[in-house]
Coordinates of C-alpha atoms in Angstrom, one line a residue:
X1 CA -87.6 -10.0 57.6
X2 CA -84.0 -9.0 58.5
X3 CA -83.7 -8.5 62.7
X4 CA -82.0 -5.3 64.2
X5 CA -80.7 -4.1 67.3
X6 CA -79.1 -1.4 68.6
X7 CA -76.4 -0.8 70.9
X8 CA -76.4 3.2 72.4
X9 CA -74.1 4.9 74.6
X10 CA -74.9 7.7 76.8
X11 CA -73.2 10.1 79.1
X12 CA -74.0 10.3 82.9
X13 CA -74.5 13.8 84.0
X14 CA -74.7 16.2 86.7
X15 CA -77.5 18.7 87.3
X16 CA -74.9 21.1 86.3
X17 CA -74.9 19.3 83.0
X18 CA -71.4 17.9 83.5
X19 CA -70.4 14.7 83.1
X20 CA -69.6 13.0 86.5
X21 CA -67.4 9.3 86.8
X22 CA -70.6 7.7 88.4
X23 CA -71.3 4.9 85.8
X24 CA -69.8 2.1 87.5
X25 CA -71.6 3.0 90.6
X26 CA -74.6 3.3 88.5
X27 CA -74.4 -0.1 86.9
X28 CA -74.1 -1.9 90.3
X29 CA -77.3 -0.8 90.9
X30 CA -78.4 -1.6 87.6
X31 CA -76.6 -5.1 88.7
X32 CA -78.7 -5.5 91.3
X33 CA -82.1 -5.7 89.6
X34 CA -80.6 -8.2 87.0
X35 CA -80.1 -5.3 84.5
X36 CA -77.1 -4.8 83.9
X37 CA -73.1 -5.9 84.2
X38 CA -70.3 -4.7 86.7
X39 CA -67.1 -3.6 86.1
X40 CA -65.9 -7.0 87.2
X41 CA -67.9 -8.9 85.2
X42 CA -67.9 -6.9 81.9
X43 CA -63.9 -7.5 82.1
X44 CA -64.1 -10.5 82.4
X45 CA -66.4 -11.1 79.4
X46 CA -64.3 -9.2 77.4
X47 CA -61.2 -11.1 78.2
X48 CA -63.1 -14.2 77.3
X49 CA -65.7 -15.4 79.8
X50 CA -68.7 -16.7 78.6
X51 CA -72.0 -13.8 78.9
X52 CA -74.5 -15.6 81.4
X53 CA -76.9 -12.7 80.4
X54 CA -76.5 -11.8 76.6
X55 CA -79.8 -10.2 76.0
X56 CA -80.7 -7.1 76.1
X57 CA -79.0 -4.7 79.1
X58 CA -76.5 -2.3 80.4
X59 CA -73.0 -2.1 80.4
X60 CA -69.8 -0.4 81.4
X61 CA -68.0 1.6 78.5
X62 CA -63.9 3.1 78.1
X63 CA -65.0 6.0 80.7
X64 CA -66.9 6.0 83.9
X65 CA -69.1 9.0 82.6
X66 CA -70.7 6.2 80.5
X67 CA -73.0 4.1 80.1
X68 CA -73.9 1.4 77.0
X69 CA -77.5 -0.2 76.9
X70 CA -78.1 -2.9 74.2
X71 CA -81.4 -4.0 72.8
X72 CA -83.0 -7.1 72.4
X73 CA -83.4 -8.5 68.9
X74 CA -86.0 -7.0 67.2
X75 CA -88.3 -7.9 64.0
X76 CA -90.0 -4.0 63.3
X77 CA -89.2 -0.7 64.4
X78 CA -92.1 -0.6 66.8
X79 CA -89.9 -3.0 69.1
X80 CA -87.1 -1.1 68.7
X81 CA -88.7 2.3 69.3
X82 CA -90.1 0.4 72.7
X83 CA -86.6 -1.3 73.2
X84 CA -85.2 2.3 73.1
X85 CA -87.6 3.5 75.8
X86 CA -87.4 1.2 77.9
X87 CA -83.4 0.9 78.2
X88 CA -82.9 4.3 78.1
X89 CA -85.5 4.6 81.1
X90 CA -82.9 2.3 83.4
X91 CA -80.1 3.5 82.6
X92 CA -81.5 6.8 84.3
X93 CA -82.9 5.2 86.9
X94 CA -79.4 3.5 87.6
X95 CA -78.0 6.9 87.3
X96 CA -80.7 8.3 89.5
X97 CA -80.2 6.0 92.0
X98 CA -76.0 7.5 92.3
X99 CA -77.5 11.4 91.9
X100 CA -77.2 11.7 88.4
X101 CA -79.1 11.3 85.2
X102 CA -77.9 10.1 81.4
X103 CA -78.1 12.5 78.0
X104 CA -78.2 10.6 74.7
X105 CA -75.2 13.1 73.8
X106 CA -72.4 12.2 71.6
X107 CA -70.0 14.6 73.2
X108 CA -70.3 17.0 76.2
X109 CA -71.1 20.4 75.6
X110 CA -69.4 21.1 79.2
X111 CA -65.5 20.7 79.8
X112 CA -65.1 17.1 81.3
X113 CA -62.1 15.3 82.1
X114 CA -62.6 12.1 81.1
X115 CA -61.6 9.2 83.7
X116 CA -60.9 5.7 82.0
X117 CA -63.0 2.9 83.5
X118 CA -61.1 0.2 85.8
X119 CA -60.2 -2.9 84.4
X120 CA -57.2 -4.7 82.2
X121 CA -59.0 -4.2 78.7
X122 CA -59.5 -0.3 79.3
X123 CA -55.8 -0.5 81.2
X124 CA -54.0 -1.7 78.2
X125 CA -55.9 0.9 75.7
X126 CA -54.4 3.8 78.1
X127 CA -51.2 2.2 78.1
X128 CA -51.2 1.8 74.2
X129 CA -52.7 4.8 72.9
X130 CA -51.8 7.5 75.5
X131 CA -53.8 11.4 74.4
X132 CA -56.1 9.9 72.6
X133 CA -57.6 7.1 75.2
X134 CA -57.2 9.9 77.4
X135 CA -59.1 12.5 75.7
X136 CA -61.9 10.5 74.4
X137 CA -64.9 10.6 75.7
X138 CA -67.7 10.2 73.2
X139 CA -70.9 8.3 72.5
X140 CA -72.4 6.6 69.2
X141 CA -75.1 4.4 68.0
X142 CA -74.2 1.1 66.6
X143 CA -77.0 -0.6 64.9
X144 CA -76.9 -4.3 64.0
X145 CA -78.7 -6.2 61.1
X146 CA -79.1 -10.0 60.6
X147 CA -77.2 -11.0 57.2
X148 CA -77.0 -15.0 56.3
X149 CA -73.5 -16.0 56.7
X150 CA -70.0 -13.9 56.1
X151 CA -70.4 -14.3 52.1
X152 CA -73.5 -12.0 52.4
X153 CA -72.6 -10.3 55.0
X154 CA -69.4 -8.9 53.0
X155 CA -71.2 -8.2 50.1
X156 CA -73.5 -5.8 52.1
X157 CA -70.3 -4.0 53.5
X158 CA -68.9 -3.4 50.0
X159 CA -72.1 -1.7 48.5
X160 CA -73.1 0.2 51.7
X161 CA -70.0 1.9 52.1
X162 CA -70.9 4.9 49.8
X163 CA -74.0 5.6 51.9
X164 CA -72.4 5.7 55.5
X165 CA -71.4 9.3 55.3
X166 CA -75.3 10.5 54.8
X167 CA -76.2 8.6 58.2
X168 CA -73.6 10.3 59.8
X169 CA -74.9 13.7 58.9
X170 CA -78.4 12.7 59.7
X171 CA -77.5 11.6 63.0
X172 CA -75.4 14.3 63.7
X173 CA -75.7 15.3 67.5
X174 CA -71.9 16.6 68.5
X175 CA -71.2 20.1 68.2
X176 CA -69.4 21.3 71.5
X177 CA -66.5 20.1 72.5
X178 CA -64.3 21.4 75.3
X179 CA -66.9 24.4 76.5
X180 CA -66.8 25.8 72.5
X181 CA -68.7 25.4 69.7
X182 CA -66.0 23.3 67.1
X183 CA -68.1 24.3 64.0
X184 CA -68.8 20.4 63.1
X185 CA -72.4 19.0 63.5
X186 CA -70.4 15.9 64.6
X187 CA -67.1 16.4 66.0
X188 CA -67.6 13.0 67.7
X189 CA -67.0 11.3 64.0
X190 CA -63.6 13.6 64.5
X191 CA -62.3 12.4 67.5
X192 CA -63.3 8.9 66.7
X193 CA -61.2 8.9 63.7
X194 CA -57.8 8.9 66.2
X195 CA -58.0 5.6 66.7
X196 CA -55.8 3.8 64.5
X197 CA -58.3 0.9 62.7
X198 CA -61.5 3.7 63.0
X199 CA -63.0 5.0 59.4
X200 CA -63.8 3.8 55.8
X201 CA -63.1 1.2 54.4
X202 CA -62.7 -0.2 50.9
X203 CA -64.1 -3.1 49.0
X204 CA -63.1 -6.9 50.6
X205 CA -64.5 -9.0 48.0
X206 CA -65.1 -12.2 49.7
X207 CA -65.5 -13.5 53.2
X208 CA -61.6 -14.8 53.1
X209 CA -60.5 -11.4 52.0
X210 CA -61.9 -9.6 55.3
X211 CA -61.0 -12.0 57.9
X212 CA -57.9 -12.0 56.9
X213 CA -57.5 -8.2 56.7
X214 CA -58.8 -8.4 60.8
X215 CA -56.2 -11.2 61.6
X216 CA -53.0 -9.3 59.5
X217 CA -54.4 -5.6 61.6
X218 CA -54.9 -7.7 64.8
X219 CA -51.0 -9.4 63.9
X220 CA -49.5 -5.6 63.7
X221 CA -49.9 -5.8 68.1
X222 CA -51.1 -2.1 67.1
X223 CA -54.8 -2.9 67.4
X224 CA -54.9 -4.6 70.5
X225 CA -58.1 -7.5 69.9
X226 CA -60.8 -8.0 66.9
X227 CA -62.8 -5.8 69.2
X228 CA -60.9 -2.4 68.3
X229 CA -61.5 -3.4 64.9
X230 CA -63.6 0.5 64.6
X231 CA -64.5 -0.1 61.3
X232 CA -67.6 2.3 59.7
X233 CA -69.2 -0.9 59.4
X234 CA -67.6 -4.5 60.5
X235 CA -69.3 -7.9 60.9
X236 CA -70.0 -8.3 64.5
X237 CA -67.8 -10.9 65.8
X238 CA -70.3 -12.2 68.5
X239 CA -73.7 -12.2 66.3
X240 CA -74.7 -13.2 62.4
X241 CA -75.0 -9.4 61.8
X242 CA -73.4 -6.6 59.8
X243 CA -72.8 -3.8 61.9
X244 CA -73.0 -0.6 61.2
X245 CA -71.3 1.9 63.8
X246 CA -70.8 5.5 61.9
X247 CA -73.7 7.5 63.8
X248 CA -73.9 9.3 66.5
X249 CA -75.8 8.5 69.4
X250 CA -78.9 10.4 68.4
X251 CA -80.9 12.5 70.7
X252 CA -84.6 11.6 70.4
X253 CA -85.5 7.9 70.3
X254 CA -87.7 8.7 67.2
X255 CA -84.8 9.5 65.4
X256 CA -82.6 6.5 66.6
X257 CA -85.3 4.4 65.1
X258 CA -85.7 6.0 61.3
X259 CA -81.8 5.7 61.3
X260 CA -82.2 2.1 62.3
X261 CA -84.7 1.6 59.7
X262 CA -82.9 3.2 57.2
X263 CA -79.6 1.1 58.4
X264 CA -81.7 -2.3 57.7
X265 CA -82.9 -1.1 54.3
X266 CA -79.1 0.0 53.4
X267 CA -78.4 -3.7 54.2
X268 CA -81.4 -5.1 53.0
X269 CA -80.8 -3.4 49.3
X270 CA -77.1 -4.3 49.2
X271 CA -77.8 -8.1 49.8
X272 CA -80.5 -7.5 47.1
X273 CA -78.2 -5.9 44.8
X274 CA -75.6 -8.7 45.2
X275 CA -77.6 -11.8 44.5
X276 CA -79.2 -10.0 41.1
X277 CA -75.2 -9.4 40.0
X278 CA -74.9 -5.4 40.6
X279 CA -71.8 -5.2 41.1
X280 CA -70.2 -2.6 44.4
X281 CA -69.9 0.5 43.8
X282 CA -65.9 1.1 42.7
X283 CA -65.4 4.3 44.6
X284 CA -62.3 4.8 46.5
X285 CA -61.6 5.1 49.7
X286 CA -59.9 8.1 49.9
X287 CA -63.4 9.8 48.7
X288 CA -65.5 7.9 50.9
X289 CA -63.2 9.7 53.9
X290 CA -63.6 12.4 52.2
X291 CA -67.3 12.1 52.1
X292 CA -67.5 11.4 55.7
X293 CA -65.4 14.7 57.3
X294 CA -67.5 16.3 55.3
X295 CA -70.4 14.9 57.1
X296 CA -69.1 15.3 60.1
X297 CA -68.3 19.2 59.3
X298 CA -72.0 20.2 58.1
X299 CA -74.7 17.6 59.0
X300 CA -77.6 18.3 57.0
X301 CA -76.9 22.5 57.2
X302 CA -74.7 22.6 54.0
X303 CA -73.5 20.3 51.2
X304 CA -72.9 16.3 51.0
X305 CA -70.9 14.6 48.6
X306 CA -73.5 12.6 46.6
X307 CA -72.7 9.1 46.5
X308 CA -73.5 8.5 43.1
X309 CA -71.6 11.5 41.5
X310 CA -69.0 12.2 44.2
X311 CA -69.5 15.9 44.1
X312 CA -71.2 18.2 46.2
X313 CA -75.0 18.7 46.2
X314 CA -77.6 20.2 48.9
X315 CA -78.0 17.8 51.9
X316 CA -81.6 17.6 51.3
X317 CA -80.6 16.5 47.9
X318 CA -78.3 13.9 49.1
X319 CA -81.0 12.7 51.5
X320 CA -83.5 12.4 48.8
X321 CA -81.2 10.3 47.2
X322 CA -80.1 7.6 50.2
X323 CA -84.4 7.6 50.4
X324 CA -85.2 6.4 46.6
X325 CA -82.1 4.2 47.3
X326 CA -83.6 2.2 49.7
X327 CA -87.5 2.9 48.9
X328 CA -88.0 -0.9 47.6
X329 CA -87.1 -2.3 50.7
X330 CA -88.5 -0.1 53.5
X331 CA -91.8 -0.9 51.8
X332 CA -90.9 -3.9 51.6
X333 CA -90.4 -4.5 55.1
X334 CA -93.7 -1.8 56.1
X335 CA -91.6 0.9 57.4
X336 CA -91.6 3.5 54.2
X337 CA -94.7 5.9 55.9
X338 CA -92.0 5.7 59.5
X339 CA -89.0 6.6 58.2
X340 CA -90.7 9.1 55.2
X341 CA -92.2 10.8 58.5
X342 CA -89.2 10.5 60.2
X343 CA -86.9 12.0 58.0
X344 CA -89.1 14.7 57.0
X345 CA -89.5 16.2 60.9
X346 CA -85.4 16.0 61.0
X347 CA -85.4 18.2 58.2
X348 CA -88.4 20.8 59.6
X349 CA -86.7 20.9 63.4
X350 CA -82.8 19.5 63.0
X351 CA -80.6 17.3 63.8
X352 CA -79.2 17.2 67.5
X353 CA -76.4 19.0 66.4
X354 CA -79.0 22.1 65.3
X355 CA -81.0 21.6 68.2
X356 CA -78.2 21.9 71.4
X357 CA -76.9 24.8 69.1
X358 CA -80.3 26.4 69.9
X359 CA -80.5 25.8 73.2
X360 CA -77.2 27.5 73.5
X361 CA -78.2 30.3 71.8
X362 CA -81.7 30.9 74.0
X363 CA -79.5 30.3 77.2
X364 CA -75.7 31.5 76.6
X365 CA -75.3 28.2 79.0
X366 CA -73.8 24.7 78.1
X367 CA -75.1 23.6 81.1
X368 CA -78.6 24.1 80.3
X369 CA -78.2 22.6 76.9
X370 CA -77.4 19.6 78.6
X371 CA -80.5 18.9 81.1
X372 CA -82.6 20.3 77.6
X373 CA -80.8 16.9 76.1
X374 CA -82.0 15.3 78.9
X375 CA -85.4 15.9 79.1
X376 CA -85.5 15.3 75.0
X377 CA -83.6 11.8 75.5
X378 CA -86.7 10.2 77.2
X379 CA -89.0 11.1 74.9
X380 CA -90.3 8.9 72.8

């Protein structure tokens, strides 16, 4: 059975629903009870420094109205639905503990101005990339899946590629941005797409081919370090894993885990699908980018483009289709009934994207669609 983790960010807000720079303050606490990293210390480890703690915990993120939890390694989704709980449970109570509380929201309906975390990582990024580190303040869902070695962990990437696009419709949770509606169910996946190495990608080949597409963007002194390597999906250069990084972070934890299930039978099919000779899908890139503003734009309120056609068809359609995809192997691994469940509750209530537009429209107020995200980010 193929592992999976997840990585989440979350905004730390105000009872106003605004987000307030009080995430390094909250991850001292976290610090504290052995839950999380400082500042100092996540600098560090990101310049180099060997992680004394690399399990599961919390920490710091490019903004101080952050914060990133990470799972433990898990072997079913009932681990990582309890995983879920309980880190998003302390990183509210860090936040608590400073007078705020976090939102699994993937932008802020509220205006914010976003203030860049200390340290020389973050420092450079402002330096290099002016407006857009600047402006961006955002939070996705980056779930990782054990492959064998780079050989099969590059196949996956060339035959999953096609499907990304439908998980970011599904996880869709990023309406508002700047105090107005932008008229995309995920205008995070917009924003995102500033950064110079962020989107699709098209087909490496072989395990040489992609390293040394990293080291020639890495060479260009445009992308500062492998880690701004934004890729849709990358192999993780810490962990054996493919990771998969096109979602937003989703609202209800029952959601986060049917996308994670669905994420490790996109990967489990592809590696299935390489060893019996089917060869990657020969789609080009240009429609995959395509395929993914188009997510972005309608979620799962309007069309998709099908992956197998590359035309437009009903979302639902499109979602029926990414399901018989990877049928086989959610049975497979006993989650078929979970995720069947799963994804047929997103269709009867929405996505988070349809949800905060509903709490807008009951309240005329952003800031109450921000504690309603709050109370629906701790529920199971």
């Amino acid at each position: 059975m193929r592992t999976v983790g997840v990585e989440e960010e979350l905004l730390v807000v105000a009872e106003s629903g605004t987000p307030v720079p009080l995430g390094p303050e909250a991850l001292e606490a976290a610090a504290r009870r052995g839950e999380g990293e400082t500042v100092e210390e996540h600098d560090r480890i990101e310049e180099g420094e060997d992680d004394p703690d690399p399990g599961a915990h919390l920490v710091p993120e490019l903004k101080e109205q952050q914060i990133e939890l990470g799972t433990r390694v898990c072997r079913d989704l009932d681990e990582v639905t309890a995983e879920l709980i309980w880190w998003r449970s302390r990183a509210d109570a860090a936040a608590a503990s400073v007078g705020a509380r976090v939102a699994a929201l993937a932008t802020s309906p509220v205006p914010v101005q976003p203030v860049a975390t200390p340290g020389r990582r973050y420092a450079r990024m402002a330096e290099a990339f002016g407006l857009t580190a600047e402006e961006v303040l955002t939070c996705g869902c980056h779930v990782h899946v054990s492959v064998a070695d780079d050989e099969e962990g590059v196949a996956v990437l060339d035959r999953i590629r096609v499907w990304l696009p439908v998980l970011t419709a599904l996880t869709s949770n990023s309406p508002f941005w700047g105090g107005r509606d932008s008229g995309y169910a995920s205008f995070r996946s917009q924003v995102w797409n500033r950064w110079p190495s962020a989107g699709p990608t098209g087909r490496f080949g072989t395990p040489e081919a992609y390293h040394r597409l990293i080291a020639d963007l890495t060479a260009t002194g445009t992308v500062l370090d492998e880690g701004m390597v934004y890729f849709d999906a990358r192999l993780s250069a810490s962990w054996p894993t493919v990771e998969v990084r096109v979602a937003d972070v989703v609202l209800r934890v029952s959601d986060a885990v049917v996308h994670a299930g669905l994420v490790r039978a996109l990967v489990e099919t592809a590696a299935r699908d390489w060893r019996a000779g089917v060869p990657a899908p020969d789609v080009p890139t240009e429609l995959v980018r395509v395929a993914a503003w188009r997510a972005g734009r309608s979620g799962l309120d309007d069309v998709l483009v099908d992956p197998r056609s590359g035309r437009s068809a009903p979302a639902g359609e499109v979602l029926d289709a990414l399901l018989g995809h990877v049928r086989p192997a959610l049975a497979d691994a006993g989650d078929l009934e979970r995720v069947e469940d799963g994804l047929a509750e997103i269709r009867r209530r929405g996505t988070g994207a349809r949800l905060q537009r509903a709490a807008f429209a009951r309240s005329g107020d952003l800031g109450a669609v921000v504690r309603e995200a709050v109370a629906a980010s701790h529920v199971g």
